[in-house]
């Protein structure tokens, strides 16, 4: 199963089962049932508990790709005047359940048995790709 979690119809990907991110949708997936999972700007809409539960859904040999605003990078750029308060608010506050950072999510992935294969900051966003050995 290939799953793409979304917050709106615009985030849909062809070839994936597109699911709106919610505790119910996370719980509906079988443990170890996903061979590919995409979390593109949705981690911040999940609780920590739902995110950790979601990691159990990735099967051995499965991959997860995560993209999200990095709260520390946004704050740093706001401090230096490279991001306006309005832009920062939309990146890290508007309707979101929590703030995340590259290092925090990377640590969560590794602590839950996934091997991080790629991790980078691009502007105010981080991108992570990890696999379950």
Short mmCIF file of C-alpha atoms in Angstrom, two decimals:
data_model
loop_
_atom_site.label_atom_id
_atom_site.label_comp_id
_atom_site.label_asym_id
_atom_site.label_seq_id
_atom_site.Cartn_x
_atom_site.Cartn_y
_atom_site.Cartn_z
CA UNK A 1 0.00 0.00 0.00
CA UNK A 2 1.25 3.47 -0.94
CA UNK A 3 -0.31 6.23 1.16
CA UNK A 4 -0.19 9.99 0.74
CA UNK A 5 -1.57 11.93 3.69
CA UNK A 6 -3.23 15.21 2.74
CA UNK A 7 -4.98 18.18 4.33
CA UNK A 8 -6.80 19.24 1.14
CA UNK A 9 -7.67 17.85 -2.29
CA UNK A 10 -4.78 19.83 -3.77
CA UNK A 11 -2.23 17.56 -2.10
CA UNK A 12 -3.34 14.40 -3.90
CA UNK A 13 -0.78 12.24 -5.69
CA UNK A 14 -1.44 9.83 -8.50
CA UNK A 15 -0.60 6.22 -7.72
CA UNK A 16 -1.15 6.66 -3.99
CA UNK A 17 -4.10 6.12 -1.70
CA UNK A 18 -4.76 9.73 -0.69
CA UNK A 19 -6.02 9.96 2.89
CA UNK A 20 -6.95 13.04 4.89
CA UNK A 21 -4.73 13.19 7.95
CA UNK A 22 -6.64 12.35 11.14
CA UNK A 23 -6.28 10.00 14.11
CA UNK A 24 -8.97 7.78 12.54
CA UNK A 25 -7.16 7.49 9.19
CA UNK A 26 -3.87 6.67 10.93
CA UNK A 27 -5.55 4.01 13.08
CA UNK A 28 -7.26 2.47 10.05
CA UNK A 29 -3.95 1.42 8.50
CA UNK A 30 -2.55 -1.99 9.45
CA UNK A 31 0.79 -2.05 11.26
CA UNK A 32 3.53 -2.74 8.75
CA UNK A 33 1.10 -2.32 5.84
CA UNK A 34 2.68 0.60 3.97
CA UNK A 35 5.46 0.20 1.44
CA UNK A 36 5.52 3.95 0.76
CA UNK A 37 4.20 6.89 2.73
CA UNK A 38 4.25 10.59 1.90
CA UNK A 39 3.74 13.27 4.54
CA UNK A 40 3.99 16.52 2.58
CA UNK A 41 3.22 19.44 4.90
CA UNK A 42 0.97 17.37 7.17
CA UNK A 43 3.17 16.40 10.15
CA UNK A 44 2.41 19.73 11.81
CA UNK A 45 -1.32 18.89 11.71
CA UNK A 46 -0.79 15.62 13.61
CA UNK A 47 -0.36 15.08 17.30
CA UNK A 48 2.94 13.57 18.42
CA UNK A 49 1.05 10.41 19.38
CA UNK A 50 -0.51 10.03 15.91
CA UNK A 51 2.84 10.64 14.23
CA UNK A 52 4.58 7.96 16.30
CA UNK A 53 1.71 5.54 15.64
CA UNK A 54 1.99 6.29 11.94
CA UNK A 55 5.64 5.23 11.89
CA UNK A 56 4.55 1.72 12.90
CA UNK A 57 2.58 1.50 9.66
CA UNK A 58 5.76 1.44 7.53
CA UNK A 59 6.71 -2.14 6.68
CA UNK A 60 10.20 -3.61 6.40
CA UNK A 61 11.70 -2.28 3.20
CA UNK A 62 9.11 0.51 3.21
CA UNK A 63 9.94 4.19 2.85
CA UNK A 64 8.56 7.40 4.26
CA UNK A 65 9.06 10.87 2.82
CA UNK A 66 8.40 13.90 5.01
CA UNK A 67 8.36 17.59 4.11
CA UNK A 68 7.40 20.28 6.59
CA UNK A 69 8.28 23.80 7.77
CA UNK A 70 11.19 23.81 10.21
CA UNK A 71 10.07 25.96 13.15
CA UNK A 72 13.61 26.93 14.17
CA UNK A 73 14.56 27.91 10.62
CA UNK A 74 11.40 30.02 10.29
CA UNK A 75 12.11 31.74 13.63
CA UNK A 76 15.74 32.37 12.68
CA UNK A 77 14.78 33.89 9.33
CA UNK A 78 12.08 36.00 11.00
CA UNK A 79 14.63 37.28 13.54
CA UNK A 80 17.00 38.26 10.73
CA UNK A 81 14.18 39.96 8.79
CA UNK A 82 14.17 37.47 5.90
CA UNK A 83 10.64 36.24 6.71
CA UNK A 84 7.80 38.55 7.69
CA UNK A 85 5.70 37.90 10.77
CA UNK A 86 2.70 37.24 8.52
CA UNK A 87 4.60 34.65 6.45
CA UNK A 88 6.04 33.04 9.58
CA UNK A 89 2.57 32.77 11.08
CA UNK A 90 1.22 30.96 8.03
CA UNK A 91 4.21 28.59 8.01
CA UNK A 92 4.20 27.59 11.66
CA UNK A 93 0.92 28.59 13.29
CA UNK A 94 -2.21 28.70 11.15
CA UNK A 95 -4.36 25.73 12.16
CA UNK A 96 -1.43 23.54 13.09
CA UNK A 97 -1.28 21.25 16.12
CA UNK A 98 2.45 21.52 16.71
CA UNK A 99 5.76 22.82 15.46
CA UNK A 100 8.47 20.49 14.23
CA UNK A 101 12.12 20.67 13.30
CA UNK A 102 14.37 18.60 11.11
CA UNK A 103 16.40 17.33 14.06
CA UNK A 104 13.32 16.39 16.12
CA UNK A 105 11.65 14.42 13.32
CA UNK A 106 14.94 12.78 12.33
CA UNK A 107 15.41 11.64 15.93
CA UNK A 108 11.83 10.29 16.07
CA UNK A 109 12.39 8.30 12.89
CA UNK A 110 15.66 6.80 14.13
CA UNK A 111 14.23 6.03 17.58
CA UNK A 112 11.42 4.12 15.88
CA UNK A 113 13.68 1.87 13.85
CA UNK A 114 13.83 3.76 10.56
CA UNK A 115 17.10 4.57 8.81
CA UNK A 116 17.27 8.17 7.59
CA UNK A 117 18.63 8.13 4.05
CA UNK A 118 18.29 11.83 3.26
CA UNK A 119 17.80 14.91 5.43
CA UNK A 120 18.10 18.52 4.29
CA UNK A 121 16.83 22.03 4.84
CA UNK A 122 15.62 23.92 1.79
CA UNK A 123 14.69 27.50 2.56
CA UNK A 124 12.26 27.18 5.53
CA UNK A 125 11.29 23.55 4.82
CA UNK A 126 12.97 20.31 5.74
CA UNK A 127 12.88 17.14 3.69
CA UNK A 128 13.50 13.68 5.14
CA UNK A 129 13.49 10.29 3.48
CA UNK A 130 13.75 7.20 5.64
CA UNK A 131 13.39 3.45 5.23
CA UNK A 132 12.59 0.62 7.60
CA UNK A 133 15.38 -1.98 7.23
#
